[in-house]
Amino acid sequence: MVSDTVSTTSNGPAANQNSSIEINGLYKIFGKRPKHFMAAVKEGMTKQELQEKHGHVLGLKDINLSMQAGSIQVVMGLSGSGKSTLIRHINRLIDPTVGEVNVGGQDVCKMGTKALRDFRRHETAMVFQKFALLPHRTVINNVVYGLEVQGLPRDKQESEARRWIERVGLAGFEDNYPNQLSGGMQQRVGLARALTNDAPLLLMDEAFSALDPLIRMDMQSVLLDLQKELHKTIVFITHDVDEALRLGDRIAILRDGEIIQEGTGQNIVLEPADEYIQNFVKDVNRGRVILAESIMKQGAHPGAGAQVLVHDHLEDVARMLSDASAQAVNVANDNGQVVGHLDLETTVAAIVKQEKRHTSSDTQFTI
Amino acid sequence: MDWFTEFPAMEKSALRALKKSIDGGFRAWTREHGDTVETFFEPIKQMLIWSEKFLLNTPWPFILGGIVLIAWLASRSWKITVLTFVTMVLIGYFDMWDNTMRTISIMIVSTVVSIVLGIPIGIAMSKSDVVQRLITPILDVMQTMPGFVYLIPVVMLLGIGKVPGLLAVVIYAIPPIIRLTNLGIRMVDKEVLEAADAFGSSAWQRLKNVQIPLAMPTIMAGINQTIMMALALVVIASMIGVKGLGQPVLQAIANQYFTLGMFNGLAIVGVAIIFDRVSQAYGKRLQAHSEEVHGK
């Protein structure tokens, strides 16, 4: 259950190869005359200066990001960091001030009205933070929405919708109104609506943020299970670092409209780019994020008591060490070859490193 | 110091000339285009005549049954249905049936005209701030101008009778439906609209599937207001020859017939209450989906 998040990136099915996303030099300035201030912003005018002197808001600044087809790209940041603005550029709910958003080689920003509508109908689907369901429609009539807009025959709409309603665990609720469902169930409707569209690109804007922690975990599992068979390109916005680490194949961190770090969850936890990110990840359960291969030492250990895999998390490694009451374990790759080893000291140090620095009450680490 | 104690008004002769020339101009325009305008309103006139004939020529038990049935179908409430029945029976018993039918006829036609014109105008206003800025002051004038004043040009143009009466009623009653359609659409949840866009809705699909349905409670409130205002203008409209409950009221004012005025006034109140309760209950029933809320 712990290890299902990691690295399904590279070998997605060929069908989805054309839904990779390439964002180049994207800027968004909110205000009356955004173009007017572009040059100044490019020359280094700060967000604060732009706001105080000119009353314009710098929403996104020089975003360059490439997202691989078939993977989950998380965009993380606090509120006001521009993450929701960023995701809305991918299906152009927001127009950029300058820049390109290429999806499968096509620049979304250059599409005409009709091309854009077709792109939204067939290539993308979106899940919203506050669900954004149609309150006057039953669950089934909400879920068919994408296909209805496409103009498919009604029986086809319904059979597709019923399949996905069942898949997200809402069978039996087809004729309920959204109001009658709990938040978690409403977001299942939102997810089913997006999946019914059968688009290669799934945009999720803080999709689980409005849910209780337990239900959120539950929904994350639903999403990961689905992704294992669907291999969609998913862009997932969140402010929750645990969610980001659990879901993201790659994570981009935004602050004040700029990407300040981009990489795998491992990268970000092990090598935070600055203090801001360090603060972000300080409460992360590192044992469940860091993989054995990230910190292992080269070569086999003579006194190794057991063997773990490169993709095992440190928590599992520590448990193995403790169970075997050994000084070290060997680390094997997928072919069973031993490629390194981990000793108790390294493992524990890697798990507790960050916490030691920030709190004094972390002395309970006795493994 | 004359200018200090008395406002330096325009010279009397000049003012008279100004009024005369405006009146003359309008009269000339009326003479020239009166026929065209009349032909333009011909369909509405036929509609008015037809609906009045229908209500008056159909034997009363059918009409009574029909009204009670509509009240039941729209409200699904025994209370409102019984109230409707009793009110209509009392109206008939006190010999006001025919006048009530005439009033209901013009009220229904003017409400239909108001809805058919008002909702598209309201939608246009909601789509564009410019249109909103242009139309809002016109609506303000329509609502604050004393009813009698805009009867004058209407009468000059079309004489007295049903159509000018209908025009007066529509001018007075249409602002709420326009305003509330505009307001209702503007209040639609932005995220739901975003969702509609994100799935590639066309402007028409967005309007039909999201904006109108979500604005419906507000639009229904507008329709309800429009009906009430149409009824309120019935008395004034009777001054230009609209037959109905208004005429006896007018007669009662002129001759100080207290009871006659009271009876007809109460009949108007009764009809108003029926239409108000039934249309409100119908509006509420349309919103049934929002009633059973999870966890309550």
CSV table of N, CA and C in Angstrom, one decimal, chain A residues 88 91 93 117 120-121 124 126 128-130 132-137 145-146 148-149 177 179-182 193 197, chain B residues 189 191-192 194-203 205-206 208-210 213-214 288-295:
chain,number,residue,atom,x,y,z
A,88,ARG,N,-5.4,26.4,-14.8
A,88,ARG,CA,-6.5,26.9,-15.6
A,88,ARG,C,-5.9,27.4,-17.0
A,91,ASN,N,-6.2,24.2,-19.8
A,91,ASN,CA,-7.4,24.1,-20.7
A,91,ASN,C,-7.9,25.5,-21.0
A,93,LEU,N,-9.0,28.1,-19.3
A,93,LEU,CA,-10.0,28.8,-18.6
A,93,LEU,C,-9.5,30.2,-18.3
A,117,ARG,N,-12.9,24.6,-28.0
A,117,ARG,CA,-14.1,23.8,-27.5
A,117,ARG,C,-13.9,22.3,-27.7
A,120,ARG,N,-11.3,21.0,-25.4
A,120,ARG,CA,-11.9,20.8,-24.0
A,120,ARG,C,-12.8,19.5,-24.0
A,121,ARG,N,-13.6,19.3,-25.1
A,121,ARG,CA,-14.5,18.2,-25.1
A,121,ARG,C,-13.8,16.9,-25.1
A,124,THR,N,-9.5,16.9,-22.6
A,124,THR,CA,-9.3,17.2,-21.2
A,124,THR,C,-10.6,17.0,-20.4
A,126,MET,N,-11.9,17.9,-16.1
A,126,MET,CA,-11.4,18.6,-14.9
A,126,MET,C,-12.2,18.3,-13.7
A,128,PHE,N,-13.0,19.7,-9.7
A,128,PHE,CA,-12.9,21.0,-9.0
A,128,PHE,C,-12.9,20.8,-7.5
A,129,GLN,N,-12.3,21.8,-6.8
A,129,GLN,CA,-12.2,21.8,-5.4
A,129,GLN,C,-13.5,21.7,-4.7
A,130,LYS,N,-14.5,22.6,-5.1
A,130,LYS,CA,-15.8,22.5,-4.5
A,130,LYS,C,-16.8,21.7,-5.3
A,132,ALA,N,-18.3,21.6,-7.9
A,132,ALA,CA,-18.9,22.2,-9.1
A,132,ALA,C,-19.9,21.3,-9.8
A,133,LEU,N,-20.7,20.6,-9.1
A,133,LEU,CA,-21.7,19.8,-9.7
A,133,LEU,C,-22.9,20.6,-10.0
A,134,LEU,N,-23.8,20.2,-10.9
A,134,LEU,CA,-25.0,20.9,-11.3
A,134,LEU,C,-26.1,20.5,-10.2
A,135,PRO,N,-26.5,21.4,-9.4
A,135,PRO,CA,-27.3,21.0,-8.2
A,135,PRO,C,-28.7,20.5,-8.7
A,136,HIS,N,-29.1,20.9,-9.9
A,136,HIS,CA,-30.5,20.6,-10.3
A,136,HIS,C,-30.5,19.3,-11.1
A,137,ARG,N,-29.3,18.6,-11.2
A,137,ARG,CA,-29.3,17.4,-11.9
A,137,ARG,C,-28.9,16.2,-11.0
A,145,TYR,N,-22.6,14.7,-18.3
A,145,TYR,CA,-22.5,16.1,-18.9
A,145,TYR,C,-21.5,16.2,-20.0
A,146,GLY,N,-20.3,15.7,-19.8
A,146,GLY,CA,-19.3,15.8,-20.9
A,146,GLY,C,-19.8,15.2,-22.2
A,148,GLU,N,-22.9,14.6,-23.1
A,148,GLU,CA,-24.0,15.3,-23.6
A,148,GLU,C,-23.6,16.5,-24.4
A,149,VAL,N,-22.6,17.2,-23.9
A,149,VAL,CA,-22.1,18.4,-24.6
A,149,VAL,C,-21.5,18.0,-25.9
A,177,TYR,N,-29.8,13.5,-5.8
A,177,TYR,CA,-29.2,14.9,-6.2
A,177,TYR,C,-27.9,15.1,-5.4
A,179,ASN,N,-27.0,17.4,-3.5
A,179,ASN,CA,-27.2,17.9,-2.2
A,179,ASN,C,-27.4,16.8,-1.2
A,180,GLN,N,-27.9,15.6,-1.6
A,180,GLN,CA,-28.2,14.5,-0.7
A,180,GLN,C,-27.0,13.7,-0.4
A,181,LEU,N,-25.8,14.0,-1.0
A,181,LEU,CA,-24.6,13.2,-0.8
A,181,LEU,C,-23.6,13.9,0.1
A,182,SER,N,-22.8,13.1,0.7
A,182,SER,CA,-21.7,13.7,1.5
A,182,SER,C,-20.6,14.3,0.6
A,193,ARG,N,-17.6,12.1,-13.4
A,193,ARG,CA,-17.9,13.0,-14.5
A,193,ARG,C,-16.7,13.2,-15.4
A,197,ASN,N,-15.7,11.4,-19.5
A,197,ASN,CA,-15.3,12.1,-20.7
A,197,ASN,C,-14.2,11.4,-21.5
B,189,ASP,N,-23.0,30.3,-9.5
B,189,ASP,CA,-21.7,30.0,-8.9
B,189,ASP,C,-20.6,29.9,-10.0
B,191,GLU,N,-17.7,28.6,-10.1
B,191,GLU,CA,-17.0,27.3,-10.3
B,191,GLU,C,-17.9,26.4,-11.2
B,192,VAL,N,-19.2,26.4,-11.0
B,192,VAL,CA,-20.0,25.6,-11.8
B,192,VAL,C,-19.9,26.0,-13.3
B,194,GLU,N,-17.3,27.5,-14.6
B,194,GLU,CA,-16.0,27.0,-15.0
B,194,GLU,C,-16.1,25.6,-15.5
B,195,ALA,N,-16.8,24.8,-14.7
B,195,ALA,CA,-17.0,23.3,-15.0
B,195,ALA,C,-17.6,23.2,-16.3
B,196,ALA,N,-18.7,24.0,-16.6
B,196,ALA,CA,-19.4,23.9,-17.9
B,196,ALA,C,-18.4,24.2,-19.0
B,197,ASP,N,-17.6,25.3,-18.8
B,197,ASP,CA,-16.6,25.6,-19.8
B,197,ASP,C,-15.6,24.6,-20.0
B,198,ALA,N,-15.1,24.0,-18.9
B,198,ALA,CA,-14.0,23.0,-18.9
B,198,ALA,C,-14.4,21.8,-19.7
B,199,PHE,N,-15.7,21.5,-19.7
B,199,PHE,CA,-16.2,20.3,-20.5
B,199,PHE,C,-16.5,20.7,-21.9
B,200,GLY,N,-16.3,22.0,-22.3
B,200,GLY,CA,-16.4,22.4,-23.7
B,200,GLY,C,-17.9,22.8,-24.1
B,201,SER,N,-18.6,23.3,-23.1
B,201,SER,CA,-20.0,23.7,-23.5
B,201,SER,C,-19.9,24.9,-24.4
B,202,SER,N,-20.8,25.0,-25.3
B,202,SER,CA,-21.0,26.2,-26.2
B,202,SER,C,-21.8,27.2,-25.3
B,203,ALA,N,-21.8,28.4,-25.8
B,203,ALA,CA,-22.5,29.5,-25.0
B,203,ALA,C,-24.0,29.1,-24.8
B,205,GLN,N,-25.2,26.0,-24.8
B,205,GLN,CA,-25.3,24.9,-23.8
B,205,GLN,C,-25.1,25.3,-22.4
B,206,ARG,N,-24.2,26.3,-22.2
B,206,ARG,CA,-24.0,26.8,-20.9
B,206,ARG,C,-25.2,27.5,-20.4
B,208,LYS,N,-28.4,27.1,-21.3
B,208,LYS,CA,-29.5,26.2,-21.2
B,208,LYS,C,-29.3,25.2,-20.0
B,209,ASN,N,-28.1,24.7,-19.9
B,209,ASN,CA,-27.8,23.7,-18.9
B,209,ASN,C,-27.5,24.2,-17.5
B,210,VAL,N,-26.9,25.4,-17.5
B,210,VAL,CA,-26.3,25.8,-16.2
B,210,VAL,C,-27.0,27.1,-15.8
B,213,PRO,N,-31.1,27.2,-15.5
B,213,PRO,CA,-31.6,26.4,-14.3
B,213,PRO,C,-31.2,26.9,-13.0
B,214,LEU,N,-29.9,27.3,-12.9
B,214,LEU,CA,-29.4,27.8,-11.5
B,214,LEU,C,-30.0,29.1,-11.2
B,288,ALA,N,-37.0,21.4,-5.7
B,288,ALA,CA,-37.1,20.3,-4.8
B,288,ALA,C,-35.7,19.6,-4.5
B,289,HIS,N,-34.8,19.7,-5.5
B,289,HIS,CA,-33.5,19.0,-5.3
B,289,HIS,C,-32.7,19.7,-4.2
B,290,SER,N,-33.0,20.9,-3.9
B,290,SER,CA,-32.1,21.5,-2.9
B,290,SER,C,-32.7,21.4,-1.5
B,291,GLU,N,-33.8,20.7,-1.4
B,291,GLU,CA,-34.5,20.6,-0.1
B,291,GLU,C,-33.9,19.5,0.9
B,292,GLU,N,-33.7,18.3,0.3
B,292,GLU,CA,-33.2,17.3,1.2
B,292,GLU,C,-31.7,17.3,1.2
B,293,VAL,N,-31.2,18.0,2.2
B,293,VAL,CA,-29.8,18.2,2.3
B,293,VAL,C,-29.1,17.2,3.1
B,294,HIS,N,-28.0,16.7,2.6
B,294,HIS,CA,-27.2,15.6,3.3
B,294,HIS,C,-26.9,16.1,4.7
B,295,GLY,N,-27.1,15.2,5.7
B,295,GLY,CA,-26.8,15.4,7.0
B,295,GLY,C,-27.8,16.3,7.8
